[in-house]
Tab-separated table of C-alpha atoms in Angstrom:
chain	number	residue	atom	x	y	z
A	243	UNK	CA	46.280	-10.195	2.271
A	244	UNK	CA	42.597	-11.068	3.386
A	245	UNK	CA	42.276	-13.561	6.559
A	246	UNK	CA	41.481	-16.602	4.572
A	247	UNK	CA	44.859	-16.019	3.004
A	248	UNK	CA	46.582	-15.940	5.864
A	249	UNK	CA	44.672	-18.888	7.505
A	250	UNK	CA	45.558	-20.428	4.828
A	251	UNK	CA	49.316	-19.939	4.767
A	252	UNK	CA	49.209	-21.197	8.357
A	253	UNK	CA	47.714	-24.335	7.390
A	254	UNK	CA	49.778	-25.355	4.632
A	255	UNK	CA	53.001	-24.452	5.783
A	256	UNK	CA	52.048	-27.103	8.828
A	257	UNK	CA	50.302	-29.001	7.043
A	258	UNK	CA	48.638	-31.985	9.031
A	259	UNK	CA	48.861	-30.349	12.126
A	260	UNK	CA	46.222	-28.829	14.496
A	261	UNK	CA	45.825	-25.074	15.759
A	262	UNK	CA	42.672	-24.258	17.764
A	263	UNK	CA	40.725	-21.169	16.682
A	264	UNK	CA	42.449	-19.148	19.474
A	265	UNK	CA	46.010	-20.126	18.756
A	266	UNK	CA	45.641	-19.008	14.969
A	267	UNK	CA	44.160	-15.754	15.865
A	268	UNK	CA	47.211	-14.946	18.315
A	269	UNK	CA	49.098	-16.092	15.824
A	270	UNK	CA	47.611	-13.831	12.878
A	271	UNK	CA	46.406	-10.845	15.114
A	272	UNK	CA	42.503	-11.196	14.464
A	273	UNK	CA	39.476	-12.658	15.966
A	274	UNK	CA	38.254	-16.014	16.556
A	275	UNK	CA	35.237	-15.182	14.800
A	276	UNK	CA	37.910	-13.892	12.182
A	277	UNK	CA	39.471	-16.837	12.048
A	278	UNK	CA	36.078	-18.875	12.088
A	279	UNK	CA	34.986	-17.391	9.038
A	280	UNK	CA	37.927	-17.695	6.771
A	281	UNK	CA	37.961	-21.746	7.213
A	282	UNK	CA	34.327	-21.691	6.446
A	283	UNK	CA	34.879	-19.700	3.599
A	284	UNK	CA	38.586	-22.285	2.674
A	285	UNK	CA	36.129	-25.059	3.076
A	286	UNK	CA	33.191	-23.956	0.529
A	287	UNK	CA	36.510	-23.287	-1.700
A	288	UNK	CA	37.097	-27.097	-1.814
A	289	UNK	CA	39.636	-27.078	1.155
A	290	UNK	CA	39.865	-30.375	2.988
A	291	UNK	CA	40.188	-28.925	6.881
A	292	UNK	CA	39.374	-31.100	9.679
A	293	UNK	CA	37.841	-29.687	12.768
A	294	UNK	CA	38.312	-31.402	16.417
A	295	UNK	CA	37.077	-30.605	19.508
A	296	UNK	CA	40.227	-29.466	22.151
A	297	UNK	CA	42.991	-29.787	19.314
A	298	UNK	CA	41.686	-27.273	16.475
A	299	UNK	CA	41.865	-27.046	12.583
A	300	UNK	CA	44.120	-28.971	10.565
A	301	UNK	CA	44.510	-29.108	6.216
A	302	UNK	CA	44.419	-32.381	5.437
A	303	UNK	CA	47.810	-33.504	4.264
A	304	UNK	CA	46.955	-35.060	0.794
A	305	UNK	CA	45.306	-32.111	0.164
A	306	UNK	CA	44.975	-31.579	-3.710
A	307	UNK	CA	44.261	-28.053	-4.297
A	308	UNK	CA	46.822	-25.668	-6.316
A	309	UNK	CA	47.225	-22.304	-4.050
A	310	UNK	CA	49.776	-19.554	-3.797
A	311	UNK	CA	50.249	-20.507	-0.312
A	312	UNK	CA	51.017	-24.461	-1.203
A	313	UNK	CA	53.568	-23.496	-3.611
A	314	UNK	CA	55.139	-20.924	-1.709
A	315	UNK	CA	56.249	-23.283	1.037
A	316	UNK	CA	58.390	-24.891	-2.049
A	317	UNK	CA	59.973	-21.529	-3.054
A	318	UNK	CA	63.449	-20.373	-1.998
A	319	UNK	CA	63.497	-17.438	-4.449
A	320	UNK	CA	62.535	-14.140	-3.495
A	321	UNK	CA	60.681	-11.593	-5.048
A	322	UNK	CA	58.228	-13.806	-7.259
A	323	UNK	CA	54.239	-12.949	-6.677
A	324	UNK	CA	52.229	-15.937	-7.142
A	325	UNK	CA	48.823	-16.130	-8.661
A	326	UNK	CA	46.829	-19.138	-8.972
A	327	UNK	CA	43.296	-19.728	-11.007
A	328	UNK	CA	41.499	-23.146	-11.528
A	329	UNK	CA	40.762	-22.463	-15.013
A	330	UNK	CA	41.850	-19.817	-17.638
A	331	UNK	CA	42.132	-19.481	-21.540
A	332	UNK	CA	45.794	-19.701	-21.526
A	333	UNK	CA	48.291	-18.118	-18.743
A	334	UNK	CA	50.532	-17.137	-21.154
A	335	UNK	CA	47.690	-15.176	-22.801
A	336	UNK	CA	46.771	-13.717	-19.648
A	337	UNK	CA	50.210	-12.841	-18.639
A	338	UNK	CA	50.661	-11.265	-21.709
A	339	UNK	CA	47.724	-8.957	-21.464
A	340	UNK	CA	49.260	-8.038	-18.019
A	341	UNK	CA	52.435	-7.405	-19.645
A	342	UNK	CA	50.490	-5.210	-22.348
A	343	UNK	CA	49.083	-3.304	-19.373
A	344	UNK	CA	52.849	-2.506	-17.625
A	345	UNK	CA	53.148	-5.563	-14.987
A	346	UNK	CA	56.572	-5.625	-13.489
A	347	UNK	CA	58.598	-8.723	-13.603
A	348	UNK	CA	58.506	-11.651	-11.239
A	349	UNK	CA	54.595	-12.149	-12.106
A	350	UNK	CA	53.911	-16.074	-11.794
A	351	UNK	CA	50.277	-17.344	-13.018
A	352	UNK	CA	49.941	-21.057	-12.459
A	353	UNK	CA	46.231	-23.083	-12.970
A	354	UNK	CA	45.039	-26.485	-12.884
A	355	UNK	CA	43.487	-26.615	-16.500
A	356	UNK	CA	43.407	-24.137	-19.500
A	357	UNK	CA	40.044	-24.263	-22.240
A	358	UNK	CA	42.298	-22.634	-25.301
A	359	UNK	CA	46.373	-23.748	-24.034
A	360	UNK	CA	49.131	-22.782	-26.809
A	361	UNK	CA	51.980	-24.701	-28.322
A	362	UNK	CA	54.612	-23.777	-30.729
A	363	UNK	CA	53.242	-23.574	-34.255
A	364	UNK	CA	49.931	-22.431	-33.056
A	365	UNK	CA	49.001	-25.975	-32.408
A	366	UNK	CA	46.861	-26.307	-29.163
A	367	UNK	CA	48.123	-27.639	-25.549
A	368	UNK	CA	45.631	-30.448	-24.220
A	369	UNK	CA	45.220	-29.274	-20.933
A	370	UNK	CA	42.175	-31.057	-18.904
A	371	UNK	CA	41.118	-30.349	-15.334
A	372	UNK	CA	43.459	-31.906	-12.261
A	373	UNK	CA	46.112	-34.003	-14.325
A	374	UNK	CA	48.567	-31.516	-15.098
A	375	UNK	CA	50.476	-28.309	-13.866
A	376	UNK	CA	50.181	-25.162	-16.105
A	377	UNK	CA	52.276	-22.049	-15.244
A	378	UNK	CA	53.827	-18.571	-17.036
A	379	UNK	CA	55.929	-16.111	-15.816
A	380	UNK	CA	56.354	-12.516	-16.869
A	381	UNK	CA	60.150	-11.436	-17.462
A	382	UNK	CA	61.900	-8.004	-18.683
A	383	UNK	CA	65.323	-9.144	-18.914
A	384	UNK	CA	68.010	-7.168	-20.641
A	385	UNK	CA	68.563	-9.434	-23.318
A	386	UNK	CA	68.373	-9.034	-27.211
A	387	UNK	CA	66.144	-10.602	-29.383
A	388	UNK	CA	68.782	-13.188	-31.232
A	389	UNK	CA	69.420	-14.343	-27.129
A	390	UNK	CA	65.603	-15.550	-26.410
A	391	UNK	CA	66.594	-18.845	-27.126
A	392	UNK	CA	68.234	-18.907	-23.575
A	393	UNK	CA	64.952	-18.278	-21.743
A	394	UNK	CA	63.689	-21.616	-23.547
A	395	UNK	CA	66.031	-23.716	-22.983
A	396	UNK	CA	66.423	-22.584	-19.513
A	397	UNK	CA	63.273	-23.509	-18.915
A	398	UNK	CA	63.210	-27.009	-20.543
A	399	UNK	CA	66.799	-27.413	-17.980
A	400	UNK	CA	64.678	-26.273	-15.122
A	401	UNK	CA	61.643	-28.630	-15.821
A	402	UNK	CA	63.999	-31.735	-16.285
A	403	UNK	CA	66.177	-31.021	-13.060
A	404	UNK	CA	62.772	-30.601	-11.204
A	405	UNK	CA	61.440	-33.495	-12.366
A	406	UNK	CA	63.993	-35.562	-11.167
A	407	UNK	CA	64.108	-33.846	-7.908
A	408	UNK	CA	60.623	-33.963	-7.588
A	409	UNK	CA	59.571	-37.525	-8.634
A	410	UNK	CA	63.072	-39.458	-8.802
A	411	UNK	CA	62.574	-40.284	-12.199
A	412	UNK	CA	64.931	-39.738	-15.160
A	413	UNK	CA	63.928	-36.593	-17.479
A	414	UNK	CA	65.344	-35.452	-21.014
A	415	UNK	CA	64.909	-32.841	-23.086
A	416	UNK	CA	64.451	-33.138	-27.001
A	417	UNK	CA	65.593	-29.815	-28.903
A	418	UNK	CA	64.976	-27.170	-28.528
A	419	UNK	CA	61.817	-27.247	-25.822
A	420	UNK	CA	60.325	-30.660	-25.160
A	421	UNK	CA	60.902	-32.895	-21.946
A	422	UNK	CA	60.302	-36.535	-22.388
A	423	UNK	CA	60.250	-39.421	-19.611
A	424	UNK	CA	59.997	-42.853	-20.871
A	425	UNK	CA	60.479	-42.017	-24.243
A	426	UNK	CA	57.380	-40.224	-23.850
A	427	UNK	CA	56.791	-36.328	-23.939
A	428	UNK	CA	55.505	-35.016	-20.455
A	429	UNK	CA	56.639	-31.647	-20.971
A	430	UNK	CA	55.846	-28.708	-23.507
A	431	UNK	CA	57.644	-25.027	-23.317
A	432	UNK	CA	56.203	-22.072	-24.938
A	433	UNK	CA	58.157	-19.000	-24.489
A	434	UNK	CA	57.255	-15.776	-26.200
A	435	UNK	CA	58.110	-12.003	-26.596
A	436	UNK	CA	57.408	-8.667	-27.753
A	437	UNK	CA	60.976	-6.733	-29.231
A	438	UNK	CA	61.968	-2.880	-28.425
A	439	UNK	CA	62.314	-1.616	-31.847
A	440	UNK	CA	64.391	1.294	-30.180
A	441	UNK	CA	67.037	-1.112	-28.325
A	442	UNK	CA	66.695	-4.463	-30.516
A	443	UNK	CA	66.137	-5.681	-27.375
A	444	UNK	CA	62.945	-7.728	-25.317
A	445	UNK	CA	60.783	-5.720	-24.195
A	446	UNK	CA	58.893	-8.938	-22.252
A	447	UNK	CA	58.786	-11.832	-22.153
A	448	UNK	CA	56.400	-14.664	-21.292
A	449	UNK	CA	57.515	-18.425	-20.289
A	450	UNK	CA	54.962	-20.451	-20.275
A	451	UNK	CA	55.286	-24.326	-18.915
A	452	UNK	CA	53.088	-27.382	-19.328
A	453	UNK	CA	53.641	-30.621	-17.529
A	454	UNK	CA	51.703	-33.316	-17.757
A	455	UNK	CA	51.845	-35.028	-14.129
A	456	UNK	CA	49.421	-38.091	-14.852
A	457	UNK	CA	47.192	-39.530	-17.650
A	458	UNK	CA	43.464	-38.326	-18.023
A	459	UNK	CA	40.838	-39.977	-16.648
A	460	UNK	CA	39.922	-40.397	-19.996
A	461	UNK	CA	43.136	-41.007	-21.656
A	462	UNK	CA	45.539	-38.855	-23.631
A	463	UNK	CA	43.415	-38.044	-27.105
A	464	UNK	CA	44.773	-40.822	-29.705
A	465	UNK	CA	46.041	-37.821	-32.255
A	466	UNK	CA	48.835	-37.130	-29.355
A	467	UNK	CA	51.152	-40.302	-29.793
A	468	UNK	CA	54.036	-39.124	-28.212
A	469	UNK	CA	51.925	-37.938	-25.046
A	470	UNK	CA	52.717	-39.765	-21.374
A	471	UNK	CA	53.169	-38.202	-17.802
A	472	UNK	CA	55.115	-37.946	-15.100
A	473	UNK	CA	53.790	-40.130	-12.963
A	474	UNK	CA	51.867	-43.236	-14.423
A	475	UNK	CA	48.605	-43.344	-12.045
A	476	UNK	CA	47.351	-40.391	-10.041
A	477	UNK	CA	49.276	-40.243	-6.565
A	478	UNK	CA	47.557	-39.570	-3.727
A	479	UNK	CA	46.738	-36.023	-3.315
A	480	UNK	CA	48.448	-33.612	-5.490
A	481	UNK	CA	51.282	-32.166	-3.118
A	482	UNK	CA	53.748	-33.087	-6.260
A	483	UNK	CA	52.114	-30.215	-8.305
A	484	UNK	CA	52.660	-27.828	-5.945
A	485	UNK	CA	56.421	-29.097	-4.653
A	486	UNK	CA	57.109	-29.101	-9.208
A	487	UNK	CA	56.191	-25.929	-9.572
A	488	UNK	CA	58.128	-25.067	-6.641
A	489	UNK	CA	61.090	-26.107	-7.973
A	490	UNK	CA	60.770	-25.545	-11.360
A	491	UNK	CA	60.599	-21.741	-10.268
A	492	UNK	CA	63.570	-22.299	-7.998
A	493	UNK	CA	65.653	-23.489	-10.918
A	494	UNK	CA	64.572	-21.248	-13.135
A	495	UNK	CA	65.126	-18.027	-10.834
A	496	UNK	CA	68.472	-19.635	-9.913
A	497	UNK	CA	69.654	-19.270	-13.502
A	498	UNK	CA	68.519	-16.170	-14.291
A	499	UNK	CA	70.382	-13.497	-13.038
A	500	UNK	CA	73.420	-15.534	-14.944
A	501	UNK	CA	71.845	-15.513	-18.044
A	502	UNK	CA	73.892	-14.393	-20.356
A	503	UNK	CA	76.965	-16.899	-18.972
A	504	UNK	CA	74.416	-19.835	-19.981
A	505	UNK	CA	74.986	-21.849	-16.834
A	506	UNK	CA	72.641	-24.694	-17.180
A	507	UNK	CA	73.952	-25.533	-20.558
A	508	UNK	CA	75.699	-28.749	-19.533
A	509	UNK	CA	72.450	-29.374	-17.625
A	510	UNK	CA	70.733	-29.405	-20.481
A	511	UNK	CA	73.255	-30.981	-22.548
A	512	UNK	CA	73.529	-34.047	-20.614
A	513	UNK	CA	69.973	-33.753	-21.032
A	514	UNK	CA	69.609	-34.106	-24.806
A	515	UNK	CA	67.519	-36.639	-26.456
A	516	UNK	CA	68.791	-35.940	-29.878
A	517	UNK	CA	72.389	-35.867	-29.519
A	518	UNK	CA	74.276	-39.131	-31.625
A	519	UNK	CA	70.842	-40.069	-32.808
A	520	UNK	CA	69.380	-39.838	-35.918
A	521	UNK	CA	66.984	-37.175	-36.822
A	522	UNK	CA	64.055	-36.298	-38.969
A	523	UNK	CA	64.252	-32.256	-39.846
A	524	UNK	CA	61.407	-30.321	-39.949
A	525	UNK	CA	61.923	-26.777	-41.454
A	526	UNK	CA	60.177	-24.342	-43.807
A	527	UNK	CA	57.737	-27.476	-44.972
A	528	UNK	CA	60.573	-29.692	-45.674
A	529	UNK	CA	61.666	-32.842	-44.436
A	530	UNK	CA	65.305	-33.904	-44.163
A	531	UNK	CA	67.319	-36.647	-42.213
A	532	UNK	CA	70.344	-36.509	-40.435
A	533	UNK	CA	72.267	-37.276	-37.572
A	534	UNK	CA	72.443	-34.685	-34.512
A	535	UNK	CA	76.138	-34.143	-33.943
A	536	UNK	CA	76.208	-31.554	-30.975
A	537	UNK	CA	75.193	-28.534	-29.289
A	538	UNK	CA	76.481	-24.644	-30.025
A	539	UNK	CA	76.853	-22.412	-27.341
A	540	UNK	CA	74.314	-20.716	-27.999
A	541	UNK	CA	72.174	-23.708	-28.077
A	542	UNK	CA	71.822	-23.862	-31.511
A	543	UNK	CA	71.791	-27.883	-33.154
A	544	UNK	CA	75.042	-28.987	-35.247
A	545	UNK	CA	73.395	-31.784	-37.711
A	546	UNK	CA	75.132	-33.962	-40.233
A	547	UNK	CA	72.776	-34.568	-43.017
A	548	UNK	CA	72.101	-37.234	-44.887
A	549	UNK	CA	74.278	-36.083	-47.462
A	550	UNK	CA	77.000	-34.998	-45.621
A	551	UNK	CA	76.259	-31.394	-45.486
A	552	UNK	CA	77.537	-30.183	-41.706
A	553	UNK	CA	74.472	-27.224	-41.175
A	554	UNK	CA	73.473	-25.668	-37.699
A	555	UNK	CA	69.881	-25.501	-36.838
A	556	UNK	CA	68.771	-22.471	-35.068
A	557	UNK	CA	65.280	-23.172	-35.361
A	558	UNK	CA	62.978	-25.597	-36.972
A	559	UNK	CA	61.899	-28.819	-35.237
A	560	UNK	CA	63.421	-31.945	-34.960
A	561	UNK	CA	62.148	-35.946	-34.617
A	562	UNK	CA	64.083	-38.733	-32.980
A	563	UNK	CA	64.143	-41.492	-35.884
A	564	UNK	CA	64.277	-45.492	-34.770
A	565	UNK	CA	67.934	-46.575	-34.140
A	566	UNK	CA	68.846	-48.970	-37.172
A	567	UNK	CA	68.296	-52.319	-36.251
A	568	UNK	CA	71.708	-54.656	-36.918
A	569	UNK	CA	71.769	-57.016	-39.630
């Protein structure tokens, strides 16, 4: 880890406090000109760092910027290596070249805008500069193909439970990977994988997470209807992107090693947008309406359709349809 690193580690985990030059180089084993040079080099990276004569350095606490180090302080998880970019194509297109080129698990790639960001369907992800948090990370869990489901909808239970930690709000999750708050959709989940053909089983996968924390300067483009954000004006500073992706990892990792025993399933349950409502059914080009009954165990949706019919979606897309007004 270079100096500027570690400086910087120092600074956000005390955030708003002072160090002189000669305390942080005790502290970190280097030289005050060491330690002189890596907040010069923090500041011309954007870095907000006070300087005052006889009390030292201090990172200003509404300090915006998206770092390993500020998200770190929110982990509890072990084991997770934390990268973070200001702009990339996609992270779940870089994480998957990664994973093409034999990166372990536990890789985490967040950024604070993407210029080409995926959703399901090949549509794209609006992603601008400074509004939202996007973030993928690489797994190799022992789990077979017909199972990825979990790692979705494990996600989409981790992103509502942080959201409510995080900003005290309310969050729910429409099937199978969409988090809404205020009836409007602040969250999108992309999860995907590449199969063992030996085993049947994953050889990787990639979980990729978009969260929209507050509208665009310029607004949300008028084509996205259903778009809103976490929080409705931009708070001061941007500590709550760092402290959401935090947790979101925290859930996540929490989960994980359980998989297969599905333990956030009444999490996401209790969670469920769809559930006693009715539905519009998207699937294979077709449109059908229903009512959404329940969820499987193995997260697949139990639908009553219009006719009747009792059928279990396992994949498809779904729409919440207006309540019927009473007569």
């Amino acid at each position: 880890m270079q100096v500027k690193d570690r400086v910087l580690e120092e600074l956000e985990t005390h955030r708003g406090e002072y160090f002189s030059g000669q305390a942080l180089a005790q502290r970190l084993q280097v030289s005050r000109s060491a330690v002189w040079k890596a907040i010069t080099q923090l500041r011309e990276s954007g870095y907000p760092i006070d300087a005052v004569s006889n009390r030292g350095y201090c990172l200003r606490a509404e300090s915006a910027i998206l770092s390993p180090q500020s998200i770190a302080q929110y982990l509890s998880v072990p084991n997770l290596r934390l990268e973070v970019q200001p702009v990339v194509t996609s992270t779940n297109t870089v994480l998957r070249q990664r994973a093409e080129a034999g990166e372990a698990e536990g890789l985490v790639l967040a950024a604070a805008a993407q210029t080409a960001g995926r959703g399901r369907r090949d549509h794209t992800f609006f992603s601008p500069p400074d509004s939202g948090l996007y973030l993928s990370f690489l797994l190799r869990p022992e789990l077979a193909a017909q199972e990825a489901l979990s790692l979705t909808t494990c996600a989409a239970a981790s992103v509502a439970l942080a959201i409510e930690e995080c900003a005290g709000i309310p969050a729910q999750i429409k099937w199978v990977n969409d988090v809404f708050c205020g009836g409007k959709k602040v969250c999108g989940i992309l999860t995907e994988a590449a199969m063992d053909l030996e085993t049947g089983g994953l050889q990787y996968a990639i979980v990729g997470i978009g969260v929209n924390l507050f509208p665009p300067a310029e607004g949300f483009p008028p084509e996205l209807t259903e778009a809103g954000a976490v929080f409705p004006s931009k708070p001061q500073g941007l500590e709550s992107r760092s402290q959401l992706a935090g947790s979101i990892l925290n859930h996540f990792f929490s989960f994980y090693p359980n998989l297969g025993d599905k333990p956030f399933f009444q999490d996401y349950r209790s969670r469920s947008l769809v559930l006693g409502r009715p539905i519009q059914i998207l699937e294979r080009g077709q449109t059908r309406t229903g009512v959404a009954l329940d969820l499987e165990e193995d997260f697949s949706l139990r639908v009553r359709e219009a006719d009747g019919t009792i059928r279990t979606l396992s994949s498809g897309e779904v729409r919440v349809r207006p309540e019927p007004e009473d007569a």
